[in-house]
Structure formats: C-alpha cells, structure tokens
mmCIF file of C-alpha atoms in Angstrom:
data_model
loop_
_atom_site.group_PDB
_atom_site.id
_atom_site.type_symbol
_atom_site.label_atom_id
_atom_site.label_comp_id
_atom_site.label_asym_id
_atom_site.label_seq_id
_atom_site.Cartn_x
_atom_site.Cartn_y
_atom_site.Cartn_z
ATOM 1 C CA MET S 1 -0.001 -0.001 0.091
ATOM 2 C CA HIS S 2 1.108 3.548 -0.704
ATOM 3 C CA PRO S 3 -0.816 5.932 1.610
ATOM 4 C CA ALA S 4 -1.458 9.572 0.936
ATOM 5 C CA THR S 5 1.458 11.695 1.882
ATOM 6 C CA ARG S 6 1.838 15.475 1.849
ATOM 7 C CA GLN S 7 5.283 16.736 0.726
ATOM 8 C CA ARG S 8 6.912 20.091 -0.390
ATOM 9 C CA LEU S 9 9.332 20.615 -3.295
ATOM 10 C CA ARG S 10 11.589 23.496 -3.722
ATOM 11 C CA LEU S 11 11.198 24.625 -7.328
ATOM 12 C CA ALA S 12 14.089 25.840 -9.301
ATOM 13 C CA GLY S 13 12.874 29.372 -8.947
ATOM 14 C CA GLY S 14 13.195 29.082 -5.170
ATOM 15 C CA THR S 15 9.732 28.742 -4.171
ATOM 16 C CA ASP S 16 8.025 25.784 -2.476
ATOM 17 C CA LEU S 17 5.238 23.612 -3.939
ATOM 18 C CA ALA S 18 3.207 21.669 -1.579
ATOM 19 C CA PHE S 19 1.520 18.400 -2.958
ATOM 20 C CA ILE S 20 -0.028 15.138 -2.163
ATOM 21 C CA THR S 21 0.872 11.706 -3.546
ATOM 22 C CA ALA S 22 -0.767 8.508 -3.075
ATOM 23 C CA GLY S 23 -0.672 5.050 -4.759
ATOM 24 C CA ASP S 24 1.998 3.036 -6.649
ATOM 25 C CA PRO S 25 4.318 5.210 -8.610
ATOM 26 C CA SER S 26 4.582 2.432 -11.253
ATOM 27 C CA SER S 27 0.936 2.801 -12.012
ATOM 28 C CA PRO S 28 -0.384 5.377 -14.505
ATOM 29 C CA ALA S 29 -0.572 8.744 -12.879
ATOM 30 C CA VAL S 30 -3.544 10.893 -12.445
ATOM 31 C CA LEU S 31 -2.799 14.669 -11.950
ATOM 32 C CA LEU S 32 -5.628 16.344 -9.947
ATOM 33 C CA LEU S 33 -5.766 20.200 -10.566
ATOM 34 C CA HIS S 34 -7.998 22.094 -8.299
ATOM 35 C CA GLY S 35 -9.703 25.521 -8.939
ATOM 36 C CA PHE S 36 -10.799 28.610 -7.169
ATOM 37 C CA PRO S 37 -11.235 28.916 -4.173
ATOM 38 C CA GLY S 38 -9.280 25.779 -2.673
ATOM 39 C CA SER S 39 -6.449 23.570 -2.687
ATOM 40 C CA ALA S 40 -5.517 19.797 -3.025
ATOM 41 C CA ASP S 41 -7.738 19.156 -0.054
ATOM 42 C CA TYR S 42 -10.532 19.454 -2.614
ATOM 43 C CA PHE S 43 -9.734 15.936 -3.709
ATOM 44 C CA ARG S 44 -9.568 14.358 -0.226
ATOM 45 C CA ALA S 45 -12.597 12.262 -0.868
ATOM 46 C CA VAL S 46 -11.483 10.675 -3.991
ATOM 47 C CA VAL S 47 -7.619 10.088 -3.512
ATOM 48 C CA PRO S 48 -8.118 6.737 -1.638
ATOM 49 C CA GLU S 49 -9.957 5.020 -4.058
ATOM 50 C CA LEU S 50 -7.937 6.421 -7.146
ATOM 51 C CA SER S 51 -4.673 5.438 -5.435
ATOM 52 C CA ARG S 52 -5.892 1.845 -5.647
ATOM 53 C CA ILE S 53 -5.440 1.936 -9.344
ATOM 54 C CA ALA S 54 -3.192 5.008 -10.208
ATOM 55 C CA TYR S 55 -0.516 7.093 -8.827
ATOM 56 C CA VAL S 56 -2.084 10.241 -7.665
ATOM 57 C CA ILE S 57 -0.594 13.596 -7.528
ATOM 58 C CA ALA S 58 -2.514 16.566 -6.254
ATOM 59 C CA PRO S 59 -0.586 19.696 -5.884
ATOM 60 C CA ASP S 60 -1.696 23.018 -4.180
ATOM 61 C CA LEU S 61 -1.361 25.215 -6.963
ATOM 62 C CA PRO S 62 1.201 28.354 -6.280
ATOM 63 C CA GLY S 63 -0.341 30.696 -3.927
ATOM 64 C CA PHE S 64 -3.087 28.397 -2.736
ATOM 65 C CA GLY S 65 -3.174 26.058 0.230
ATOM 66 C CA GLU S 66 0.439 25.466 1.630
ATOM 67 C CA SER S 67 2.342 26.457 -1.609
ATOM 68 C CA ASP S 68 4.325 29.648 -1.735
ATOM 69 C CA VAL S 69 3.248 32.353 -4.270
ATOM 70 C CA LEU S 70 5.397 32.871 -7.479
ATOM 71 C CA PRO S 71 7.015 36.091 -7.991
ATOM 72 C CA ALA S 72 5.137 36.564 -11.413
ATOM 73 C CA PRO S 73 1.979 34.515 -11.125
ATOM 74 C CA SER S 74 0.344 33.236 -14.384
ATOM 75 C CA PHE S 75 -1.320 30.274 -15.782
ATOM 76 C CA PRO S 76 1.787 29.261 -17.741
ATOM 77 C CA ALA S 77 4.077 29.882 -14.715
ATOM 78 C CA PHE S 78 1.832 27.524 -12.748
ATOM 79 C CA GLY S 79 1.900 24.974 -15.577
ATOM 80 C CA GLN S 80 5.839 25.181 -15.647
ATOM 81 C CA ALA S 81 5.723 24.627 -11.810
ATOM 82 C CA ILE S 82 3.592 21.587 -12.070
ATOM 83 C CA SER S 83 5.554 20.321 -15.051
ATOM 84 C CA GLU S 84 8.665 20.568 -12.814
ATOM 85 C CA LEU S 85 6.974 18.599 -10.179
ATOM 86 C CA LEU S 86 6.112 15.787 -12.695
ATOM 87 C CA ASP S 87 9.786 15.711 -13.825
ATOM 88 C CA ARG S 88 11.048 15.482 -10.364
ATOM 89 C CA LEU S 89 8.738 12.747 -9.620
ATOM 90 C CA ALA S 90 9.610 10.934 -12.924
ATOM 91 C CA VAL S 91 5.990 10.838 -13.888
ATOM 92 C CA GLY S 92 5.401 9.637 -17.410
ATOM 93 C CA PRO S 93 1.907 9.038 -18.968
ATOM 94 C CA ARG S 94 -0.892 10.678 -16.991
ATOM 95 C CA TYR S 95 -4.359 11.483 -16.845
ATOM 96 C CA ILE S 96 -5.319 15.171 -16.077
ATOM 97 C CA TYR S 97 -8.108 16.298 -14.027
ATOM 98 C CA LEU S 98 -9.284 19.771 -15.443
ATOM 99 C CA HIS S 99 -11.357 21.945 -13.219
ATOM 100 C CA ASP S 100 -11.848 25.811 -13.326
ATOM 101 C CA PHE S 101 -8.468 27.440 -12.643
ATOM 102 C CA GLY S 102 -6.966 24.074 -13.006
ATOM 103 C CA ALA S 103 -7.807 23.707 -16.655
ATOM 104 C CA PRO S 104 -5.548 26.533 -18.001
ATOM 105 C CA VAL S 105 -2.760 24.732 -15.949
ATOM 106 C CA GLY S 106 -3.641 21.388 -17.140
ATOM 107 C CA PHE S 107 -3.844 22.337 -20.880
ATOM 108 C CA HIS S 108 -0.453 24.124 -20.586
ATOM 109 C CA ILE S 109 1.061 20.749 -19.515
ATOM 110 C CA ALA S 110 -1.033 18.607 -22.080
ATOM 111 C CA LEU S 111 -0.086 20.951 -24.903
ATOM 112 C CA GLN S 112 3.561 20.770 -23.827
ATOM 113 C CA ALA S 113 3.443 17.008 -23.945
ATOM 114 C CA PRO S 114 0.472 15.611 -25.697
ATOM 115 C CA GLU S 115 1.908 12.156 -26.202
ATOM 116 C CA GLN S 116 1.987 11.809 -22.485
ATOM 117 C CA VAL S 117 -1.633 12.571 -21.996
ATOM 118 C CA LEU S 118 -3.681 9.210 -21.298
ATOM 119 C CA GLY S 119 -6.962 11.109 -20.895
ATOM 120 C CA HIS S 120 -8.737 14.058 -19.397
ATOM 121 C CA ILE S 121 -11.306 14.108 -16.410
ATOM 122 C CA ILE S 122 -13.437 17.290 -16.958
ATOM 123 C CA GLN S 123 -15.282 18.995 -14.326
ATOM 124 C CA ASN S 124 -16.754 22.458 -14.818
ATOM 125 C CA ALA S 125 -13.826 23.511 -16.870
ATOM 126 C CA ASN S 126 -13.903 25.986 -19.797
ATOM 127 C CA ALA S 127 -12.348 25.342 -23.229
ATOM 128 C CA HIS S 128 -14.673 27.167 -25.201
ATOM 129 C CA ARG S 129 -16.411 30.597 -24.942
ATOM 130 C CA THR S 130 -19.869 29.045 -24.485
ATOM 131 C CA GLY S 131 -18.841 28.375 -20.857
ATOM 132 C CA LEU S 132 -18.479 32.161 -20.206
ATOM 133 C CA GLY S 133 -22.035 32.857 -18.839
ATOM 134 C CA PRO S 134 -23.251 36.227 -17.474
ATOM 135 C CA PRO S 135 -21.016 36.119 -14.231
ATOM 136 C CA TRP S 136 -17.926 36.481 -16.468
ATOM 137 C CA ALA S 137 -19.157 39.884 -17.936
ATOM 138 C CA PRO S 138 -17.042 41.998 -15.508
ATOM 139 C CA ALA S 139 -13.866 39.781 -16.261
ATOM 140 C CA MET S 140 -14.409 40.168 -19.948
ATOM 141 C CA ASP S 141 -14.850 43.869 -19.681
ATOM 142 C CA TYR S 142 -11.570 44.086 -17.852
ATOM 143 C CA TRP S 143 -9.754 41.877 -20.510
ATOM 144 C CA SER S 144 -10.884 44.340 -23.142
ATOM 145 C CA HIS S 145 -10.357 47.453 -21.176
ATOM 146 C CA PRO S 146 -7.981 46.794 -18.356
ATOM 147 C CA ASP S 147 -8.421 50.137 -16.363
ATOM 148 C CA PRO S 148 -8.905 50.417 -12.581
ATOM 149 C CA GLU S 149 -12.671 50.615 -12.613
ATOM 150 C CA ASN S 150 -12.901 47.303 -14.581
ATOM 151 C CA GLU S 151 -10.273 45.563 -12.571
ATOM 152 C CA ALA S 152 -12.262 46.423 -9.321
ATOM 153 C CA ALA S 153 -15.332 44.870 -10.816
ATOM 154 C CA ALA S 154 -13.695 41.865 -12.133
ATOM 155 C CA THR S 155 -12.025 41.167 -8.759
ATOM 156 C CA ALA S 156 -15.099 42.095 -6.617
ATOM 157 C CA HIS S 157 -15.512 38.450 -5.732
ATOM 158 C CA LEU S 158 -12.094 38.308 -3.823
ATOM 159 C CA THR S 159 -13.841 38.804 -0.488
ATOM 160 C CA PHE S 160 -15.067 36.234 2.296
ATOM 161 C CA GLU S 161 -18.562 36.399 0.832
ATOM 162 C CA GLY S 162 -17.064 35.600 -2.650
ATOM 163 C CA VAL S 163 -15.083 32.722 -1.452
ATOM 164 C CA ARG S 164 -18.389 31.384 0.335
ATOM 165 C CA ASN S 165 -20.161 31.826 -3.070
ATOM 166 C CA GLY S 166 -17.539 29.706 -4.804
ATOM 167 C CA TYR S 167 -18.897 26.866 -2.802
ATOM 168 C CA LEU S 168 -22.576 27.624 -2.349
ATOM 169 C CA GLY S 169 -23.419 30.014 -5.242
ATOM 170 C CA GLY S 170 -26.489 28.763 -7.231
ATOM 171 C CA MET S 171 -26.890 25.532 -5.223
ATOM 172 C CA PRO S 172 -30.276 24.192 -3.861
ATOM 173 C CA PRO S 173 -30.348 24.731 -0.133
ATOM 174 C CA ASP S 174 -30.459 21.120 0.669
ATOM 175 C CA VAL S 175 -27.249 20.468 -1.374
ATOM 176 C CA ALA S 176 -25.352 23.534 -0.035
ATOM 177 C CA ALA S 177 -26.091 22.267 3.669
ATOM 178 C CA ARG S 178 -23.803 19.363 2.915
ATOM 179 C CA ILE S 179 -20.682 21.668 2.714
ATOM 180 C CA ALA S 180 -19.252 22.671 6.054
ATOM 181 C CA PRO S 181 -18.559 26.320 6.586
ATOM 182 C CA GLU S 182 -14.884 25.517 7.943
ATOM 183 C CA ILE S 183 -13.869 24.632 4.409
ATOM 184 C CA TRP S 184 -14.411 28.136 2.762
ATOM 185 C CA GLU S 185 -13.351 29.692 6.138
ATOM 186 C CA GLU S 186 -9.935 28.065 5.550
ATOM 187 C CA ASP S 187 -9.742 29.172 2.092
ATOM 188 C CA TRP S 188 -10.398 32.686 3.199
ATOM 189 C CA ARG S 189 -7.754 32.684 5.890
ATOM 190 C CA VAL S 190 -5.248 31.442 3.332
ATOM 191 C CA MET S 191 -6.138 34.121 0.825
ATOM 192 C CA GLN S 192 -5.465 36.692 3.448
ATOM 193 C CA LEU S 193 -1.762 35.602 3.564
ATOM 194 C CA PRO S 194 0.997 37.782 2.252
ATOM 195 C CA GLY S 195 0.943 37.870 -1.505
ATOM 196 C CA ARG S 196 -2.225 35.588 -1.931
ATOM 197 C CA MET S 197 -4.655 38.231 -3.101
ATOM 198 C CA GLU S 198 -2.154 39.623 -5.552
ATOM 199 C CA THR S 199 -1.914 36.161 -7.139
ATOM 200 C CA GLN S 200 -5.687 35.905 -7.413
ATOM 201 C CA ARG S 201 -5.958 39.478 -9.151
ATOM 202 C CA ALA S 202 -3.146 38.433 -11.614
ATOM 203 C CA LEU S 203 -5.051 35.041 -12.322
ATOM 204 C CA VAL S 204 -8.283 37.013 -13.054
ATOM 205 C CA ALA S 205 -6.275 39.165 -15.642
ATOM 206 C CA ASP S 206 -4.435 36.158 -17.185
ATOM 207 C CA TYR S 207 -7.516 34.014 -17.686
ATOM 208 C CA GLY S 208 -8.271 36.357 -20.592
ATOM 209 C CA ASN S 209 -4.996 35.223 -22.222
ATOM 210 C CA TYR S 210 -6.204 31.624 -21.540
ATOM 211 C CA VAL S 211 -9.454 32.402 -23.251
ATOM 212 C CA ALA S 212 -7.452 33.872 -26.321
ATOM 213 C CA GLY S 213 -5.813 30.645 -26.624
ATOM 214 C CA PHE S 214 -8.917 28.376 -27.002
ATOM 215 C CA ASP S 215 -8.167 27.862 -30.722
ATOM 216 C CA ALA S 216 -5.037 26.046 -30.031
ATOM 217 C CA ILE S 217 -6.800 23.963 -27.347
ATOM 218 C CA ALA S 218 -9.573 23.020 -30.011
ATOM 219 C CA ARG S 219 -6.644 22.059 -32.502
ATOM 220 C CA TYR S 220 -5.246 19.811 -29.690
ATOM 221 C CA LEU S 221 -8.573 18.243 -28.775
ATOM 222 C CA ALA S 222 -9.641 17.549 -32.369
ATOM 223 C CA ARG S 223 -6.328 16.182 -33.372
ATOM 224 C CA ARG S 224 -5.575 14.003 -30.485
ATOM 225 C CA GLN S 225 -9.129 12.967 -29.388
ATOM 226 C CA PRO S 226 -7.853 12.168 -25.842
ATOM 227 C CA PRO S 227 -10.029 9.764 -23.977
ATOM 228 C CA SER S 228 -12.251 12.012 -21.840
ATOM 229 C CA LEU S 229 -14.732 11.866 -18.958
ATOM 230 C CA MET S 230 -16.970 14.628 -17.931
ATOM 231 C CA PHE S 231 -19.008 15.299 -14.870
ATOM 232 C CA TRP S 232 -20.488 18.743 -14.717
ATOM 233 C CA ALA S 233 -22.264 20.560 -11.929
ATOM 234 C CA ARG S 234 -25.541 21.854 -13.344
ATOM 235 C CA HIS S 235 -26.027 24.470 -10.483
ATOM 236 C CA ASP S 236 -22.504 26.068 -11.027
ATOM 237 C CA PRO S 237 -23.168 29.755 -12.043
ATOM 238 C CA PHE S 238 -19.760 30.260 -13.158
ATOM 239 C CA PHE S 239 -19.618 27.663 -15.855
ATOM 240 C CA ASP S 240 -22.482 27.605 -18.239
ATOM 241 C CA LEU S 241 -24.263 24.146 -19.103
ATOM 242 C CA ALA S 242 -23.678 25.348 -22.989
ATOM 243 C CA GLU S 243 -20.117 24.385 -22.415
ATOM 244 C CA ILE S 244 -20.974 20.748 -22.179
ATOM 245 C CA GLN S 245 -22.192 20.575 -25.855
ATOM 246 C CA SER S 246 -19.160 22.375 -26.989
ATOM 247 C CA TRP S 247 -16.987 19.770 -25.444
ATOM 248 C CA MET S 248 -19.139 16.897 -26.932
ATOM 249 C CA GLN S 249 -18.807 18.250 -30.443
ATOM 250 C CA VAL S 250 -15.135 18.235 -30.371
ATOM 251 C CA LEU S 251 -14.836 15.137 -28.430
ATOM 252 C CA PRO S 252 -17.871 12.986 -29.847
ATOM 253 C CA ARG S 253 -16.776 9.861 -27.891
ATOM 254 C CA MET S 254 -16.621 11.682 -24.488
ATOM 255 C CA GLU S 255 -18.685 10.329 -21.572
ATOM 256 C CA ALA S 256 -20.600 13.019 -19.930
ATOM 257 C CA HIS S 257 -22.624 13.187 -16.721
ATOM 258 C CA VAL S 258 -24.569 16.069 -15.349
ATOM 259 C CA LEU S 259 -24.956 15.928 -11.454
ATOM 260 C CA ASP S 260 -27.103 17.799 -8.977
ATOM 261 C CA ALA S 261 -24.189 19.746 -7.556
ATOM 262 C CA GLY S 262 -22.544 23.127 -7.571
ATOM 263 C CA HIS S 263 -19.059 24.644 -8.443
ATOM 264 C CA LYS S 264 -17.328 22.392 -5.830
ATOM 265 C CA LEU S 265 -19.047 19.052 -7.048
ATOM 266 C CA LEU S 266 -16.687 16.687 -5.197
ATOM 267 C CA GLU S 267 -17.522 18.496 -1.824
ATOM 268 C CA THR S 268 -21.051 16.909 -2.303
ATOM 269 C CA HIS S 269 -20.875 14.333 -5.035
ATOM 270 C CA ALA S 270 -17.633 12.542 -4.650
ATOM 271 C CA ALA S 271 -19.380 9.278 -3.965
ATOM 272 C CA ALA S 272 -20.879 9.557 -7.501
ATOM 273 C CA ALA S 273 -17.796 10.888 -9.192
ATOM 274 C CA VAL S 274 -15.426 8.284 -7.820
ATOM 275 C CA PRO S 275 -16.752 5.106 -9.580
ATOM 276 C CA LEU S 276 -16.960 7.030 -12.774
ATOM 277 C CA MET S 277 -13.376 7.975 -12.495
ATOM 278 C CA VAL S 278 -12.296 4.434 -11.659
ATOM 279 C CA ASP S 279 -14.189 2.838 -14.598
ATOM 280 C CA PHE S 280 -12.807 5.431 -16.922
ATOM 281 C CA ILE S 281 -9.336 4.933 -16.013
ATOM 282 C CA ARG S 282 -9.821 0.941 -16.012
ATOM 283 C CA GLN S 283 -11.452 1.122 -19.542
ATOM 284 C CA THR S 284 -8.973 3.324 -20.961
ATOM 285 C CA ARG S 285 -6.103 1.175 -19.716
ATOM 286 C CA ARG S 286 -7.592 -1.873 -21.067
ATOM 287 C CA ARG S 287 -8.206 -0.306 -24.541
ATOM 288 C CA GLY S 288 -4.637 0.919 -24.445
ATOM 289 C CA GLU S 289 -3.210 -2.597 -23.656
ATOM 290 C CA ARG S 290 -5.375 -4.138 -26.414
ATOM 291 C CA THR S 291 -4.038 -1.611 -28.834
ATOM 292 C CA GLN S 292 -0.352 -2.270 -27.854
ATOM 293 C CA ALA S 293 -1.072 -5.957 -28.120
ATOM 294 C CA GLY S 294 -2.409 -5.666 -31.523
ATOM 295 C CA ALA S 295 0.448 -3.417 -32.710
#
C-alpha cells in the first residue's frame, strides 16, 4: 500500500510547492488540479479510491493552500511549476483532471507533451467561450479594457462572501447544507496571507490570455481526441451548461454526466464521481493494452 502523503518541493525558482501523492508510482498517474477557491484538499474524498489503481498527484497550485506564491503568477508559470513537479517525480503518462483554474494549468501541461496524456477528466472547466456565462461579464470587460474601474469589478469576488459563494453559489439549499463552513473559512484565511490576493488578481487578468488561446486547445482536442470523462455541476453559476455541448462536439466519444451539484462538485458528490473516474481509468487502460498487443 502507498498511503497519501503531503510533501513539499523546492522549485528551481526558489519557491516551495506543496503536494499530495498516493498510490503506486509504477501505476499510470492521475494529476488532480483544483480551482478557485481551494487547494489539493478538494480531492480528499477521491484520492483513497483512485490510489488503488493509479499514482495520484494533487498539488496545491502556487499561492493556494500550503504552496508559496510565485514572483510573477500566471497560468503558464503554474503549468511550468507543475511540469517541474512531474519531472522531479519521474511521472510519465498521465490522466489530467481539469477544473476551473486548473484547466489552464492542465492544458499548458497537455499541449507541451500531448503524447504523455492518457486522458482527461473534466469537471466544470472552460475550453470554449460557451462556458463564459453572465457572471464572466465583468472579467470580459476587464480583459478588453484593463482600467482600474474594470479591474475592481472583475475582482469584486475576492472577499469572504465571494469565497463562500464559490462553494454555495447557485446551489439548492439542501445540497448547500452538505458543505461545512470550515472549508471556505480556511480558504479565506489562506487568501489573506501575504501575496495571495495579488496572485488571485493576476489570475483573473491572465484568464483572458487563456481564453485567447482556445483555438490552440481546440486543435489539440480535435487532433488528439484524448479519451475523456466529464461530470458537470448543473448549479454552477460560473460555468455555463452550454459548455458541455461544445466539449461533446469536439470530443464525440466523450462520456458526460450532469450532477445535481454546485461549483465544488466533489464536496457533495464525490461518491458519485469516484466510480465514474475508476471505471474510466480501467477502461482506457484496457483499450490501451489491447491496442499495444495488436500493434
């Protein structure tokens, strides 16, 4: 058995990256990338089962959780930091979990080494403009006209209530009641540490650059057709349901599930998501083994 362990890695740039590993390092890897707000703790309910069949790596993105902030935070810089982690752990072929802010990071890694991607697990992650519903309007105005007034509107969610809304926004009361307040209270505590709020503001700005690169992602998905599993939270106000169809058009063999959850789907629906993830990994591994045997 290889139980979950929390570790720290000193990156080449001098900052520390915190991460969790679990499972047998000789198994195919699953890279779990969290979004806003949060940390690798978001995956606490899925790591034990996934580690039975895969080598799980779940980092705190720089400036989140226990990871240090980067001097110049951006999604490509995050991608380079996580790529360095994968190299240092000698991780080869990997599945990549894409969620919220984790999607720009995961795609940076995938586009750098597409031959190493075994598949994607997609949970409320934009790769098309259809996912940018009404709540994105202030950010889109800011990307077009990055003046102080638009920046203030685009970052107005960086408050305690905004962090809380990242967990509960749009959710039916009975589902929202299943999430303990201590979870978002801890996220807010971390966000008030030195450099953390500056990181969040930088990411809001840089997400516009990510959106501008959607065409490159579309070409990658269309050309490579990576095996993909989607589970989408239907009550997430930040990631529009129309995004599901866009994903399915470019990946016609993708398996998709819409769950009665909010933005932080795994906080309430991990029990539903885990068997889907386990089955997806097992099935794609079997298909890969048959392909290699027939080659």
